[in-house]
Short mmCIF file of C-alpha atoms and ligand atoms in Angstrom, two decimals:
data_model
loop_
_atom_site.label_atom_id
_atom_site.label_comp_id
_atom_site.label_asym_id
_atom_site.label_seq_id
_atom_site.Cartn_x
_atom_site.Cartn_y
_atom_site.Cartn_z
CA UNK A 81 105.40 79.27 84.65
CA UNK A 82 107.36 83.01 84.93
CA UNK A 83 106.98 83.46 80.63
CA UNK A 84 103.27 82.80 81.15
CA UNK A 85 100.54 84.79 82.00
CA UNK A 86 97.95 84.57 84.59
CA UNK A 87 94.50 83.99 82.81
CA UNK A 88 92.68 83.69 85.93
CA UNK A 89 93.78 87.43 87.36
CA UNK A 90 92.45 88.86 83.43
CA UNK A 91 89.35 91.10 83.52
CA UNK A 92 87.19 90.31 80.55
CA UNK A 93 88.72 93.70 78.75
CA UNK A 94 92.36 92.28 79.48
CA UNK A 95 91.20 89.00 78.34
CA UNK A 96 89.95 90.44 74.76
CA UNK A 97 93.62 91.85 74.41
CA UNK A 98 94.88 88.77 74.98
CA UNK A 99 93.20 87.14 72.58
CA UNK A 100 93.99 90.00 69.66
CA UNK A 101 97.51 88.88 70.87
CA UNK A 102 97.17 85.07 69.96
CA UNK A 103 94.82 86.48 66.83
CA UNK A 104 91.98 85.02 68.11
CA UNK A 105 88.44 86.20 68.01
CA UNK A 106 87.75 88.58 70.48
CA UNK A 107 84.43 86.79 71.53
CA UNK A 108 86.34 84.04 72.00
CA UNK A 109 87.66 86.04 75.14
CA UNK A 110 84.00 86.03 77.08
CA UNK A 111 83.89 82.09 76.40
CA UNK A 112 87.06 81.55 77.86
CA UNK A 113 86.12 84.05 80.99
CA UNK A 114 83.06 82.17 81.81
CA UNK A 115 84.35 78.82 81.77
CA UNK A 116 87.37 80.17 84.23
CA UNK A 117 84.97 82.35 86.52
CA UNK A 118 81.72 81.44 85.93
CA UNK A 119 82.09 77.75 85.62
CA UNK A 120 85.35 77.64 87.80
CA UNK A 121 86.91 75.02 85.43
CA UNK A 122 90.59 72.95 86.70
CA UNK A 123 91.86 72.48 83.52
CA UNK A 124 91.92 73.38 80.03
CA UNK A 125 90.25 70.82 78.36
CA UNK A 126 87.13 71.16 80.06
CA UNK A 127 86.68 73.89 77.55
CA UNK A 128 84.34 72.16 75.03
CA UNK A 129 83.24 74.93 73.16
CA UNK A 130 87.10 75.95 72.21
CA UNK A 131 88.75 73.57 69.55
CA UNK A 132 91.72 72.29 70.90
CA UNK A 133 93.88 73.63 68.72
CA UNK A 134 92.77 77.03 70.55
CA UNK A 135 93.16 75.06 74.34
CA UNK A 136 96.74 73.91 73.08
CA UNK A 137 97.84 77.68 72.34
CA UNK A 138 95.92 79.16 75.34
CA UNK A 139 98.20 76.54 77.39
CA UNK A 140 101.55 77.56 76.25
CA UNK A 141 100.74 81.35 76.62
CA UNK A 142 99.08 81.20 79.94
CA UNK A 143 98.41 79.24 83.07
CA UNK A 144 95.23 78.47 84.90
CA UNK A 145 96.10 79.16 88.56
CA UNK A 146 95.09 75.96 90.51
CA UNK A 147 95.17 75.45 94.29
CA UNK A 148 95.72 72.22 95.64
CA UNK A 149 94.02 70.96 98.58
CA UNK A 150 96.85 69.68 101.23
CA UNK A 151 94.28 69.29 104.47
CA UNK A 152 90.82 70.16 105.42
CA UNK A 153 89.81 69.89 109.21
CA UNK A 154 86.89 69.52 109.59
CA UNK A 155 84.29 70.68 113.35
CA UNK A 156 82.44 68.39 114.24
CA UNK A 157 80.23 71.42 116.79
CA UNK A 158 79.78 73.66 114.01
CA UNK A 159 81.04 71.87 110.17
CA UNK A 160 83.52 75.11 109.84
CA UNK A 161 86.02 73.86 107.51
CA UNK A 162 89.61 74.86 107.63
CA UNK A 163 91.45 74.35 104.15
CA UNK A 164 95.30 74.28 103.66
CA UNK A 165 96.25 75.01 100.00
CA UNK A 166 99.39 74.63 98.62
CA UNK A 167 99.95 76.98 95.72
CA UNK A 168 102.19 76.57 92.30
CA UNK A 169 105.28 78.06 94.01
CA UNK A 170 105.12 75.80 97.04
CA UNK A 171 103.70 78.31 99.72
CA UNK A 172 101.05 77.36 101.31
CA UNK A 173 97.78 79.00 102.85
CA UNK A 174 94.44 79.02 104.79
CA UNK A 175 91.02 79.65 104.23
CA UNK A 176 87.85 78.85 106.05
CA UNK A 177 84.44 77.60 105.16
CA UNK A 178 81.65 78.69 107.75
CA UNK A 179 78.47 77.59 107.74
CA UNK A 180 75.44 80.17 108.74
CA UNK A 181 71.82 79.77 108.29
CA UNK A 182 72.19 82.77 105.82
CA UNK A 183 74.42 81.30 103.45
CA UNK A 184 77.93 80.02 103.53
CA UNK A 185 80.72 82.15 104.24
CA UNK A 186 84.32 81.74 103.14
CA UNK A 187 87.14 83.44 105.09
CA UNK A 188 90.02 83.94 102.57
CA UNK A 189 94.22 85.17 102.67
CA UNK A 190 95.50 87.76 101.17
CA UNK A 191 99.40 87.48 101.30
CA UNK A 192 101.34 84.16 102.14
CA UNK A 193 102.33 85.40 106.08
CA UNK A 194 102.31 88.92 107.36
CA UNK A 195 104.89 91.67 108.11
CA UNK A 196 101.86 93.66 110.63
CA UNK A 197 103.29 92.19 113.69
CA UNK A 198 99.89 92.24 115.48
CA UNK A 199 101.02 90.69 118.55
CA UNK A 200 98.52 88.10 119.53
CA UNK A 201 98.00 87.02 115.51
CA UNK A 202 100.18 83.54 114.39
CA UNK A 203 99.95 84.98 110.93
CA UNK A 204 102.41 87.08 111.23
CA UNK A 205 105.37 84.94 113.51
CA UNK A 206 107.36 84.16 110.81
CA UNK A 207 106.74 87.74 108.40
CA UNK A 208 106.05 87.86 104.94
CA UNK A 209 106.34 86.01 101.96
CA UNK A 210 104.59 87.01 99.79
CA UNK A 211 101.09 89.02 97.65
CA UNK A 212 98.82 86.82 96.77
CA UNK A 213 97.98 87.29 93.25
CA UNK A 214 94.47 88.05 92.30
CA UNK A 215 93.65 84.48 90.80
CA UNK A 216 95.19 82.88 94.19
CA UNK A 217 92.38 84.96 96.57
CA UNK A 218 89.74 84.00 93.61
CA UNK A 219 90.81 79.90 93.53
CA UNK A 220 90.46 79.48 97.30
CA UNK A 221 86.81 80.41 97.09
CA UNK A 222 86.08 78.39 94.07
CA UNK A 223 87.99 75.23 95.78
CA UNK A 224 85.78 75.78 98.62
CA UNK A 225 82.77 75.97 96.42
CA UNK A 226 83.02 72.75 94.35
CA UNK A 227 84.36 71.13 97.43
CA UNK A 228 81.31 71.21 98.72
CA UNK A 229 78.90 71.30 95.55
CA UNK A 230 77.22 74.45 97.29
CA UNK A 231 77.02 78.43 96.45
CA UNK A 232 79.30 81.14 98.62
CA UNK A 233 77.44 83.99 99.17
CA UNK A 234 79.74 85.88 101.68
CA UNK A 235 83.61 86.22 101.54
CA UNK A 236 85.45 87.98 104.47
CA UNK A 237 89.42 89.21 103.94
CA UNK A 238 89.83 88.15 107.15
CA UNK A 239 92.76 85.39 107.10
CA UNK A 240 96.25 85.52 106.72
CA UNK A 241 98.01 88.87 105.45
CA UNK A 242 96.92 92.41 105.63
CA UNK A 243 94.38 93.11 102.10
CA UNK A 244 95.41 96.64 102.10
CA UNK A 245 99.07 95.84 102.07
CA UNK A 246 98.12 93.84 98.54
CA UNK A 247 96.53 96.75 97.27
CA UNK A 248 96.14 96.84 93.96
CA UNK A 249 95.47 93.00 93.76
CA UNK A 250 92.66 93.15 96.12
CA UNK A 251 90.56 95.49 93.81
CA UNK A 252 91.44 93.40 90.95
CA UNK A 253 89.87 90.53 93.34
CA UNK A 254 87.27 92.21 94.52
CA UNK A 255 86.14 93.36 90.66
CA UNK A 256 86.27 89.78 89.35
CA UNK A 257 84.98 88.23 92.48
CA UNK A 258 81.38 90.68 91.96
CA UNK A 259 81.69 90.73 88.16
CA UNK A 260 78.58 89.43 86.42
CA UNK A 261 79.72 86.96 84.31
CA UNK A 262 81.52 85.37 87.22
CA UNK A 263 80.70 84.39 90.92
CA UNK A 264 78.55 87.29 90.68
CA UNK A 265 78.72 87.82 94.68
CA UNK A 266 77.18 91.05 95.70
CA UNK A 267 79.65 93.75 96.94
CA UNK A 268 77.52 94.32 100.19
CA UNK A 269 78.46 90.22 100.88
CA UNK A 270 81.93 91.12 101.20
CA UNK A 271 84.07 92.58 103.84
CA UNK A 272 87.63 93.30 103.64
CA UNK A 273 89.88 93.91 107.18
CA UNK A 274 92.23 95.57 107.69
CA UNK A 275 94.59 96.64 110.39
CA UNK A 276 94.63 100.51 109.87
CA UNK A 277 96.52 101.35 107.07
CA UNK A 278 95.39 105.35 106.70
CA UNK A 279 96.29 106.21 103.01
CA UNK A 280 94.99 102.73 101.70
CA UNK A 281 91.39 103.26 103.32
CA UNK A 282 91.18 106.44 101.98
CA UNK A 283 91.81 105.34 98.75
CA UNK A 284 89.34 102.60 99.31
CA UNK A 285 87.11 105.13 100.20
CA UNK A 286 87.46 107.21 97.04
CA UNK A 287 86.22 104.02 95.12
CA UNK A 288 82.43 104.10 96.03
CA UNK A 289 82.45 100.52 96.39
CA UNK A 290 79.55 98.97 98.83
CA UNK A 291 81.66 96.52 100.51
CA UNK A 292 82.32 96.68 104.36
CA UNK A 293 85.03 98.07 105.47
CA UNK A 294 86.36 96.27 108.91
CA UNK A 295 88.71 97.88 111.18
CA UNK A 296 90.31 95.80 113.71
CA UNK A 297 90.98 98.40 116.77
CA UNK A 298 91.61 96.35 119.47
CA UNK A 299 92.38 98.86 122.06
CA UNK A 300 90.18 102.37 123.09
CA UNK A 301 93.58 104.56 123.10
CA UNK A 302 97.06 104.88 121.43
CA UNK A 303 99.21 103.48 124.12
CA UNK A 304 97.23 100.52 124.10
CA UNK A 305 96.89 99.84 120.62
CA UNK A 306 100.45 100.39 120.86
CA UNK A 307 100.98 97.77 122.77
CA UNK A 308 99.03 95.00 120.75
CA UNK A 309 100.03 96.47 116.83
CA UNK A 310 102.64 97.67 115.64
CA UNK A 311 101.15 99.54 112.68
CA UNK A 312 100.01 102.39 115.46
CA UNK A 313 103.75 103.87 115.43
CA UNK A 314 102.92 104.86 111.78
CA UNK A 315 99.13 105.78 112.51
CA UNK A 316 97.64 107.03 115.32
CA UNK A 317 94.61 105.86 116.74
CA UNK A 318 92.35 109.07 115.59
CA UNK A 319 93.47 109.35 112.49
CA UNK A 320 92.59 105.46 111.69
CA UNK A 321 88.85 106.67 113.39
CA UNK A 322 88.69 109.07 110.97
CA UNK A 323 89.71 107.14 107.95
CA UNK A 324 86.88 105.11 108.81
CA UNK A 325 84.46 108.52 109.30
CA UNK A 326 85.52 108.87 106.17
CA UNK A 327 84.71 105.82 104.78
CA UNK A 328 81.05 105.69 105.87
CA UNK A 329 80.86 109.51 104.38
CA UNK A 330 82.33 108.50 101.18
CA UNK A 331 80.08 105.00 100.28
CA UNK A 332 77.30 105.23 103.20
CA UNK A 333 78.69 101.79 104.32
CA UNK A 334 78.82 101.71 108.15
CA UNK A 335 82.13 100.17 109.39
CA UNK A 336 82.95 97.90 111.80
CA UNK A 337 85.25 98.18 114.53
CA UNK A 338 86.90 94.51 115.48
CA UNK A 339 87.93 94.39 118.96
CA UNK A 340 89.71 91.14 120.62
CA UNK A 341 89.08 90.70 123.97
CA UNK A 342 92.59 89.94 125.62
CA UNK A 343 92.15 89.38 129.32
CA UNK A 344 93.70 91.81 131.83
CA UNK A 345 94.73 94.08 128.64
CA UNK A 346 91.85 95.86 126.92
CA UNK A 347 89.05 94.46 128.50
CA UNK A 348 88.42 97.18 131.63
CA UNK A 349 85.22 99.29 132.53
CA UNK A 350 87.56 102.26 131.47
CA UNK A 351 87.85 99.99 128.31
CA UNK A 352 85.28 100.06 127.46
CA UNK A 353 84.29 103.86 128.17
CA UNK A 354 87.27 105.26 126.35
CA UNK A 355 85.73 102.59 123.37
CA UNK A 356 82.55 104.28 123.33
CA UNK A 357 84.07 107.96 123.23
CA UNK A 358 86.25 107.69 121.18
CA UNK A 359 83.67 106.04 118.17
CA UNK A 360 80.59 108.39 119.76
CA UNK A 361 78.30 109.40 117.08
CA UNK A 362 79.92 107.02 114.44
CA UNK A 363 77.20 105.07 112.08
CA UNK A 364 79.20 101.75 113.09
CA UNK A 365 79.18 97.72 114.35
CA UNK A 366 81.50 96.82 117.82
CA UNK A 367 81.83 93.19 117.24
CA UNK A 368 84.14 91.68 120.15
CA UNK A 369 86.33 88.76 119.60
CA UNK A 370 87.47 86.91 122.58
CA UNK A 371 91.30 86.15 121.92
CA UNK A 372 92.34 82.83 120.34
CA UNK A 373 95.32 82.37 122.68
CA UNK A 374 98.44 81.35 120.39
CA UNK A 375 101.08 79.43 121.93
CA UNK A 376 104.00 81.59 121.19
CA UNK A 377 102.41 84.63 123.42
CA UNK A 378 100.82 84.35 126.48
CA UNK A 379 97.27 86.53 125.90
CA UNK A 380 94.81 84.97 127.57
CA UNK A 381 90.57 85.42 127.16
CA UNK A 382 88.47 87.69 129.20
CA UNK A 383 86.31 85.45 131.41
CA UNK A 384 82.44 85.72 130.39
CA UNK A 385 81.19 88.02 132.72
CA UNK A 386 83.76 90.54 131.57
CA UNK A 387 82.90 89.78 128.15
CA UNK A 388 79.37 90.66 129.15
CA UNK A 389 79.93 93.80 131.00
CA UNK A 390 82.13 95.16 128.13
CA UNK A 391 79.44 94.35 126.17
CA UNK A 392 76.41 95.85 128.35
CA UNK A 393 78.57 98.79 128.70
CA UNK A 394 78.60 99.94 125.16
CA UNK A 395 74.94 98.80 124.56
CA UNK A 396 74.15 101.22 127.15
CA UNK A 397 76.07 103.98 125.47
CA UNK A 398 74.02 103.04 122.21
CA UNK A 399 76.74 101.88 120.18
CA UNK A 400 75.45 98.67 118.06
CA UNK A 401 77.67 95.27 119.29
CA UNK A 402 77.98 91.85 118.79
CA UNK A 403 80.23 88.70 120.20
CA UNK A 404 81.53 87.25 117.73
CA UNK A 405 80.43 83.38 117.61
CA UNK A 406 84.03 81.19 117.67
CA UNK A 407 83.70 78.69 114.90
CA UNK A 408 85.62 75.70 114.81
CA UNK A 409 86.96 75.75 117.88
CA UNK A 410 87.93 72.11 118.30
CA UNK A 411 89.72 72.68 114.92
CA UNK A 412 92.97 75.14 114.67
CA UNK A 413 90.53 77.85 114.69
CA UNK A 414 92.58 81.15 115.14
CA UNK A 415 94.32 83.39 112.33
CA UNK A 416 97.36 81.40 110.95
CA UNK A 417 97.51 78.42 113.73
CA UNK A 418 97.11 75.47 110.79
CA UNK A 419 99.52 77.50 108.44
CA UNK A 420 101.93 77.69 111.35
CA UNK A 421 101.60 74.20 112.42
CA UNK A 422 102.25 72.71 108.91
CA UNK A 423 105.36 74.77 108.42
CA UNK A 424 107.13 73.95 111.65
CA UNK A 425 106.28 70.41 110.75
CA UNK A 426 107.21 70.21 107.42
CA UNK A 427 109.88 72.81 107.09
N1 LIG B 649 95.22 92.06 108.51
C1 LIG B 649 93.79 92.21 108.63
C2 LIG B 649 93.02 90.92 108.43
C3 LIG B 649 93.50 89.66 109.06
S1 LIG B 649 93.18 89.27 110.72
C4 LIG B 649 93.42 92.87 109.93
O1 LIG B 649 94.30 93.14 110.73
O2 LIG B 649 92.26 93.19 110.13
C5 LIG B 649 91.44 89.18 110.99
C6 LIG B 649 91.05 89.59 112.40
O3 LIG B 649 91.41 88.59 113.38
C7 LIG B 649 91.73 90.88 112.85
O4 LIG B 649 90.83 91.68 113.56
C8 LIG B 649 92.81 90.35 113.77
O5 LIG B 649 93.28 91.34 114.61
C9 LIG B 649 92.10 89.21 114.44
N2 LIG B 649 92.95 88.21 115.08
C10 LIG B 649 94.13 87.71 114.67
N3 LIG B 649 94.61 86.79 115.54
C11 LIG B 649 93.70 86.69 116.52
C12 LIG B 649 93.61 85.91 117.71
N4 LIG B 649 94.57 85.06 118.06
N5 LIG B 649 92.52 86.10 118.49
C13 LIG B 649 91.53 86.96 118.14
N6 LIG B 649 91.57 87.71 117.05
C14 LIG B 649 92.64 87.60 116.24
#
């Protein structure tokens, strides 16, 4: 596989190249893109409008990156789907189908594990493996999509691994995943989270793109964030505000803030004051999360009348806010769990 190249990561302008390399046709190369993006074909023969001769070449030059489906729970309160691909290299990841009356939404990885450290996240227990490449973010939403004979129309970077830590292969992802002659999926139906890395959103920023940027804050001041991530010993709670001030100034796309309820930890009146300061004036989203306890830590959920004060408390200070509806709760539903429980099981 290591002499080959990966056809699925190739923009159409890389794919052209690569065919003046095999001395092919170079409109042989938008054929070949829209049966890999736009028709999300498995293998190379379902091709028909390339002779085989030309299949038989592109096969010993290149492979098609190909998740394989291990396990798919399955809720029966909500249908969310949780999928467990293995990929060619014997990793294996997550990704989640949810179902809203607006479309259907897939929630995709972008490295194998996590070196973040978040502490309540099961993503990031065992560290990092591994980037994933752009064709193995692309595959898990066209698995999803033929697996259920239905159209995406939303993708979150929301699962396993931390997007902006895969830089470069997320805006090679995000480019073929809105292309035209491919999923075509509108910029503004895609969100990418991320933890706080400064530099990274900035350079996000510089790209005009319309997709939403999601912060996940989690606390209203340093020493608390400090507490829950890591990544707040390299930066510091106002400068990640203002990477996001930035943001909305540079693309006019108004962030959201993520914020996990953990009980007795972020979840005060004073919480929720400090919150509201310290975003004041911000064109931005609060959408709360109550913790998924994880069995390795002991973070427990706010009870619902806390949730509902923290809530009422920011609504009063004007701030836009939502709770965020847990799907697939009776299935491994938080960050990483089904990852984590297949490894320990099966070394
Ligand atoms: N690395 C990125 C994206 C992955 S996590 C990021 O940090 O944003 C997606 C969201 O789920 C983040 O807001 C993360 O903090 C949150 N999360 C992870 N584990 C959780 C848990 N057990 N309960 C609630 N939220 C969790």
């Amino acid at each position: 596989m290591s002499d080959k190249v990966d056809i699925k990561s190739m923009n159409l302008e890389e794919l052209t190249d690569f065919m003046a390399e095999l001395g092919e046709k170079p409109f042989r190369a938008k054929q070949i893109y829209q049966w890999i993006h736009g028709k999300q074909i498995e293998n190379w023969d379902e091709m028909t409008n390339i002779s085989k001769a030309l299949r038989e070449k592109l096969a010993s030059a290149a492979y098609l990156t190909c998740l394989r489906k291990e396990e798919v729970q399955i809720s029966k309160l909500d249908g969310t789907r949780k999928y467990l691909f293995a990929l060619e290299d014997g990793n294996v990841i997550e990704s989640v189908l949810m179902r809203y009356k607006h479309g259907n939404s897939v929630c995709i990885s972008s490295q194998v594990g996590c070196r973040m450290g978040c502490r309540f996240c099961a993503s990031t227990l065992d560290g990092l493996v591994r980037g994933l490449a752009p064709s193995e973010m692309l595959d898990q939403i066209y698995k999803i999509g033929r697996d259920i004979g239905e159209r995406i129309s939303n993708v979150v970077v929301m699962g396993t691994g931390e997007p902006l830590d895969n830089f470069d292969n997320l805006l090679k992802f995000i480019e073929l995943l809105t292309d035209e002659n491919g999923l075509n999926i509108s910029q503004r139906n895609l969100t990418v989270s991320t933890c706080g890395i400064v530099p990274r959103m900035r350079e996000l920023a510089d790209r005009e793109l319309a997709i939403t940027l999601a912060l996940s804050l989690h606390a209203s001041n340093q020493q608390k964030r400090l507490e829950l991530m890591p990544v707040a010993n390299k930066y510091e709670i106002h400068e990640v505000v203002d990477a996001c001030k930035y943001y909305f100034s540079r693309t006019g796309r108004r962030v959201t803030f993520e914020y996990s309820l953990v009980g007795g930890v972020n979840d005060t009146n004073r919480d929720a004051e400090e919150l509201a300061a310290l975003i004041h004036g911000m064109n931005c989203h609060v959408n709360l999360i109550p913790v998924n306890p994880i069995k390795e830590r002991s973070y427990v959920q706010s009870n619902q009348e806390v949730i509902a004060a923290f809530k009422a408390k920011l609504e009063k200070k004007g701030i836009p806010v939502t709770v965020r509806r847990e799907m697939g709760r009776d299935i491994d539903g938080a960050c990483g769990q089904l990852r984590k429980r297949y490894i320990d099981t099966n070394g």
